[in-house]
Amino acid sequence: PDYVPRPRNAFIIFRCEYAPNHKRGSAGAPVKGTAASQKTLSGRAGEVWRNMSEAERAVYRQRAEDEKIEHALKNPDYRFQPDRKR
């Protein structure tokens, strides 16, 4: 493949699990898939992440490390090279 995505970090793994279970707004109304609602959802996930204990975060850090190792095995020549803005 031409494009290989980067492995997810601990917070991204947490947010992927957090989002489907918390897609309702404060009034209980479903949050639509707009960019603004995703930003709000990410903000709430970030707040929960900051308030989690170190032991709770360690689970996600371990999963991120496992994903990183698996990514390295599948893509041994991978090197992150962001596109430079001109």
N, CA and C atoms as an extended XYZ file, in Angstrom:
258
Properties=species:S:1:pos:R:3:atomname:S:1:resname:S:1:resid:I:1 pbc="F F F"
N         0.820       -1.211        0.000 N   PRO     1
C         0.000        0.000        0.000 CA  PRO     1
C         0.854        1.261        0.000 C   PRO     1
N         0.330        2.300       -0.615 N   ASP     2
C         1.060        3.563       -0.684 CA  ASP     2
C         1.060        4.304        0.644 C   ASP     2
N        -0.028        4.167        1.389 N   TYR     3
C        -0.146        4.902        2.639 CA  TYR     3
C        -0.322        3.926        3.798 C   TYR     3
N         0.515        4.048        4.793 N   VAL     4
C         0.413        3.229        5.997 CA  VAL     4
C         0.123        4.186        7.156 C   VAL     4
N        -1.043        4.045        7.802 N   PRO     5
C        -1.347        4.942        8.914 CA  PRO     5
C        -0.459        4.671       10.117 C   PRO     5
N        -0.262        5.698       10.920 N   ARG     6
C         0.524        5.555       12.134 CA  ARG     6
C        -0.241        4.696       13.145 C   ARG     6
N         0.465        4.034       14.037 N   PRO     7
C        -0.241        3.293       15.090 CA  PRO     7
C        -0.905        4.277       16.052 C   PRO     7
N        -2.038        3.872       16.621 N   ARG     8
C        -2.775        4.759       17.515 CA  ARG     8
C        -2.062        4.886       18.861 C   ARG     8
N        -2.177        6.055       19.476 N   ASN     9
C        -1.622        6.237       20.815 CA  ASN     9
C        -2.669        5.884       21.857 C   ASN     9
N        -2.306        5.933       23.128 N   ALA    10
C        -3.184        5.491       24.214 CA  ALA    10
C        -4.482        6.297       24.249 C   ALA    10
N        -4.397        7.617       24.089 N   PHE    11
C        -5.610        8.431       24.152 CA  PHE    11
C        -6.540        8.127       22.979 C   PHE    11
N        -6.005        7.930       21.797 N   ILE    12
C        -6.842        7.639       20.628 CA  ILE    12
C        -7.570        6.312       20.825 C   ILE    12
N        -6.897        5.319       21.375 N   ILE    13
C        -7.554        4.040       21.657 CA  ILE    13
C        -8.682        4.255       22.661 C   ILE    13
N        -8.409        5.047       23.706 N   PHE    14
C        -9.441        5.359       24.697 CA  PHE    14
C       -10.611        6.078       24.049 C   PHE    14
N       -10.338        7.081       23.212 N   ARG    15
C       -11.405        7.854       22.598 CA  ARG    15
C       -12.259        6.994       21.667 C   ARG    15
N       -11.634        6.063       20.959 N   CYS    16
C       -12.388        5.165       20.077 CA  CYS    16
C       -13.374        4.308       20.865 C   CYS    16
N       -13.040        3.966       22.088 N   GLU    17
C       -13.951        3.216       22.943 CA  GLU    17
C       -14.965        4.132       23.624 C   GLU    17
N       -14.549        5.324       23.956 N   TYR    18
C       -15.399        6.278       24.670 CA  TYR    18
C       -16.522        6.802       23.777 C   TYR    18
N       -16.215        7.116       22.545 N   ALA    19
C       -17.168        7.796       21.653 CA  ALA    19
C       -18.487        7.053       21.446 C   ALA    19
N       -18.498        5.779       21.088 N   PRO    20
C       -19.785        5.126       20.828 CA  PRO    20
C       -20.707        5.090       22.038 C   PRO    20
N       -20.144        5.075       23.225 N   ASN    21
C       -20.950        4.988       24.437 CA  ASN    21
C       -21.389        6.342       24.979 C   ASN    21
N       -20.845        7.430       24.440 N   HIS    22
C       -21.131        8.760       24.978 CA  HIS    22
C       -21.540        9.743       23.889 C   HIS    22
N       -22.219        9.281       22.874 N   LYS    23
C       -22.596       10.157       21.768 CA  LYS    23
C       -23.834       10.987       22.056 C   LYS    23
N       -24.312       10.961       23.262 N   ARG    24
C       -25.482       11.764       23.604 CA  ARG    24
C       -25.026       13.059       24.263 C   ARG    24
N       -25.709       14.127       23.946 N   GLY    25
C       -25.391       15.434       24.516 CA  GLY    25
C       -25.817       15.514       25.963 C   GLY    25
N       -25.611       16.657       26.571 N   SER    26
C       -25.938       16.823       27.979 CA  SER    26
C       -27.439       16.715       28.234 C   SER    26
N       -28.272       17.058       27.239 N   ALA    27
C       -29.721       16.976       27.399 CA  ALA    27
C       -30.246       15.591       27.016 C   ALA    27
N       -29.374       14.667       26.668 N   GLY    28
C       -29.799       13.324       26.299 CA  GLY    28
C       -30.112       13.179       24.828 C   GLY    28
N       -30.023       14.272       24.073 N   ALA    29
C       -30.289       14.223       22.638 CA  ALA    29
C       -29.082       13.641       21.923 C   ALA    29
N       -29.290       12.825       20.896 N   PRO    30
C       -28.156       12.271       20.164 CA  PRO    30
C       -27.308       13.368       19.530 C   PRO    30
N       -26.011       13.181       19.582 N   VAL    31
C       -25.082       14.124       18.965 CA  VAL    31
C       -24.860       13.672       17.536 C   VAL    31
N       -25.080       14.550       16.597 N   LYS    32
C       -24.900       14.193       15.187 CA  LYS    32
C       -23.421       14.147       14.836 C   LYS    32
N       -23.099       13.601       13.667 N   GLY    33
C       -21.714       13.391       13.262 CA  GLY    33
C       -21.024       14.614       12.697 C   GLY    33
N       -21.399       15.799       13.131 N   THR    34
C       -20.753       17.007       12.622 CA  THR    34
C       -19.387       17.176       13.258 C   THR    34
N       -18.588       18.026       12.651 N   ALA    35
C       -17.249       18.281       13.183 CA  ALA    35
C       -17.338       18.923       14.565 C   ALA    35
N       -18.312       19.815       14.762 N   ALA    36
C       -18.453       20.479       16.051 CA  ALA    36
C       -18.800       19.480       17.145 C   ALA    36
N       -19.709       18.546       16.843 N   SER    37
C       -20.079       17.568       17.864 CA  SER    37
C       -18.918       16.611       18.143 C   SER    37
N       -18.133       16.279       17.127 N   GLN    38
C       -16.957       15.436       17.336 CA  GLN    38
C       -15.937       16.168       18.207 C   GLN    38
N       -15.813       17.473       18.009 N   LYS    39
C       -14.900       18.273       18.816 CA  LYS    39
C       -15.367       18.274       20.273 C   LYS    39
N       -16.667       18.419       20.474 N   THR    40
C       -17.226       18.394       21.816 CA  THR    40
C       -16.997       17.040       22.462 C   THR    40
N       -17.223       15.988       21.703 N   LEU    41
C       -17.023       14.633       22.200 CA  LEU    41
C       -15.557       14.408       22.559 C   LEU    41
N       -14.654       14.893       21.739 N   SER    42
C       -13.225       14.763       22.028 CA  SER    42
C       -12.857       15.550       23.283 C   SER    42
N       -13.460       16.713       23.440 N   GLY    43
C       -13.201       17.516       24.636 CA  GLY    43
C       -13.646       16.796       25.895 C   GLY    43
N       -14.835       16.186       25.832 N   ARG    44
C       -15.319       15.431       26.988 CA  ARG    44
C       -14.434       14.217       27.251 C   ARG    44
N       -14.005       13.547       26.190 N   ALA    45
C       -13.116       12.392       26.353 CA  ALA    45
C       -11.792       12.830       26.982 C   ALA    45
N       -11.292       13.971       26.569 N   GLY    46
C       -10.049       14.496       27.138 CA  GLY    46
C       -10.181       14.801       28.620 C   GLY    46
N       -11.327       15.333       29.001 N   GLU    47
C       -11.569       15.635       30.405 CA  GLU    47
C       -11.619       14.347       31.237 C   GLU    47
N       -12.297       13.341       30.712 N   VAL    48
C       -12.359       12.045       31.405 CA  VAL    48
C       -10.956       11.437       31.494 C   VAL    48
N       -10.198       11.525       30.402 N   TRP    49
C        -8.834       10.976       30.366 CA  TRP    49
C        -7.954       11.634       31.434 C   TRP    49
N        -8.043       12.940       31.561 N   ARG    50
C        -7.225       13.649       32.552 CA  ARG    50
C        -7.604       13.267       33.986 C   ARG    50
N        -8.864       12.901       34.199 N   ASN    51
C        -9.329       12.548       35.540 CA  ASN    51
C        -9.172       11.057       35.867 C   ASN    51
N        -8.718       10.265       34.908 N   MET    52
C        -8.517        8.835       35.142 CA  MET    52
C        -7.278        8.621       36.003 C   MET    52
N        -7.280        7.541       36.749 N   SER    53
C        -6.100        7.203       37.553 CA  SER    53
C        -4.998        6.681       36.623 C   SER    53
N        -3.801        6.681       37.143 N   GLU    54
C        -2.662        6.196       36.358 CA  GLU    54
C        -2.824        4.714       36.023 C   GLU    54
N        -3.436        3.959       36.914 N   ALA    55
C        -3.659        2.535       36.668 CA  ALA    55
C        -4.642        2.324       35.519 C   ALA    55
N        -5.678        3.159       35.451 N   GLU    56
C        -6.650        3.054       34.361 CA  GLU    56
C        -6.003        3.417       33.022 C   GLU    56
N        -5.156        4.438       33.048 N   ARG    57
C        -4.472        4.844       31.813 CA  ARG    57
C        -3.452        3.800       31.369 C   ARG    57
N        -2.858        3.097       32.322 N   ALA    58
C        -1.828        2.101       32.007 CA  ALA    58
C        -2.363        1.012       31.092 C   ALA    58
N        -3.641        0.683       31.244 N   VAL    59
C        -4.258       -0.329       30.375 CA  VAL    59
C        -4.195        0.130       28.919 C   VAL    59
N        -4.547        1.387       28.676 N   TYR    60
C        -4.529        1.925       27.319 CA  TYR    60
C        -3.107        2.127       26.805 C   TYR    60
N        -2.196        2.484       27.698 N   ARG    61
C        -0.793        2.633       27.278 CA  ARG    61
C        -0.213        1.289       26.843 C   ARG    61
N        -0.587        0.229       27.549 N   GLN    62
C        -0.110       -1.104       27.181 CA  GLN    62
C        -0.689       -1.521       25.837 C   GLN    62
N        -1.969       -1.248       25.628 N   ARG    63
C        -2.595       -1.583       24.343 CA  ARG    63
C        -1.944       -0.796       23.204 C   ARG    63
N        -1.598        0.468       23.461 N   ALA    64
C        -0.928        1.282       22.439 CA  ALA    64
C         0.455        0.720       22.130 C   ALA    64
N         1.151        0.280       23.159 N   GLU    65
C         2.481       -0.303       22.956 CA  GLU    65
C         2.381       -1.600       22.163 C   GLU    65
N         1.375       -2.422       22.468 N   ASP    66
C         1.157       -3.667       21.720 CA  ASP    66
C         0.849       -3.362       20.254 C   ASP    66
N         0.019       -2.338       20.038 N   GLU    67
C        -0.329       -1.956       18.669 CA  GLU    67
C         0.902       -1.426       17.924 C   GLU    67
N         1.752       -0.706       18.627 N   LYS    68
C         2.978       -0.173       18.030 CA  LYS    68
C         3.916       -1.311       17.605 C   LYS    68
N         4.039       -2.326       18.460 N   ILE    69
C         4.898       -3.478       18.144 CA  ILE    69
C         4.340       -4.245       16.952 C   ILE    69
N         3.027       -4.473       16.950 N   GLU    70
C         2.393       -5.168       15.825 CA  GLU    70
C         2.571       -4.389       14.521 C   GLU    70
N         2.449       -3.070       14.602 N   HIS    71
C         2.635       -2.200       13.429 CA  HIS    71
C         4.064       -2.327       12.902 C   HIS    71
N         5.033       -2.348       13.817 N   ALA    72
C         6.442       -2.466       13.418 CA  ALA    72
C         6.723       -3.815       12.750 C   ALA    72
N         6.073       -4.866       13.223 N   LEU    73
C         6.269       -6.186       12.614 CA  LEU    73
C         5.647       -6.266       11.220 C   LEU    73
N         4.487       -5.652       11.053 N   LYS    74
C         3.811       -5.674        9.759 CA  LYS    74
C         4.457       -4.730        8.748 C   LYS    74
N         5.075       -3.665        9.236 N   ASN    75
C         5.658       -2.635        8.368 CA  ASN    75
C         7.088       -2.333        8.815 C   ASN    75
N         8.011       -3.252        8.563 N   PRO    76
C         9.372       -3.081        9.085 CA  PRO    76
C        10.112       -1.863        8.523 C   PRO    76
N         9.779       -1.426        7.341 N   ASP    77
C        10.472       -0.279        6.746 CA  ASP    77
C         9.737        1.033        6.970 C   ASP    77
N         8.686        1.019        7.799 N   TYR    78
C         7.878        2.220        8.018 CA  TYR    78
C         8.673        3.285        8.757 C   TYR    78
N         8.531        4.502        8.272 N   ARG    79
C         9.120        5.657        8.927 CA  ARG    79
C         8.150        6.801        8.751 C   ARG    79
N         7.728        7.426        9.840 N   PHE    80
C         6.775        8.524        9.751 CA  PHE    80
C         7.427        9.710        9.062 C   PHE    80
N         6.796       10.152        7.971 N   GLN    81
C         7.300       11.289        7.220 CA  GLN    81
C         6.125       12.213        6.907 C   GLN    81
N         5.869       13.192        7.779 N   PRO    82
C         4.733       14.087        7.534 CA  PRO    82
C         4.948       14.916        6.287 C   PRO    82
N         3.842       15.242        5.628 N   ASP    83
C         3.929       16.113        4.462 CA  ASP    83
C         4.314       17.510        4.894 C   ASP    83
N         5.225       18.103        4.190 N   ARG    84
C         5.666       19.467        4.496 CA  ARG    84
C         4.778       20.449        3.764 C   ARG    84
N         4.316       21.445        4.490 N   LYS    85
C         3.507       22.477        3.829 CA  LYS    85
C         4.442       23.429        3.115 C   LYS    85
N         4.039       23.820        1.929 N   ARG    86
C         4.897       24.704        1.131 CA  ARG    86
C         4.499       26.141        1.282 C   ARG    86
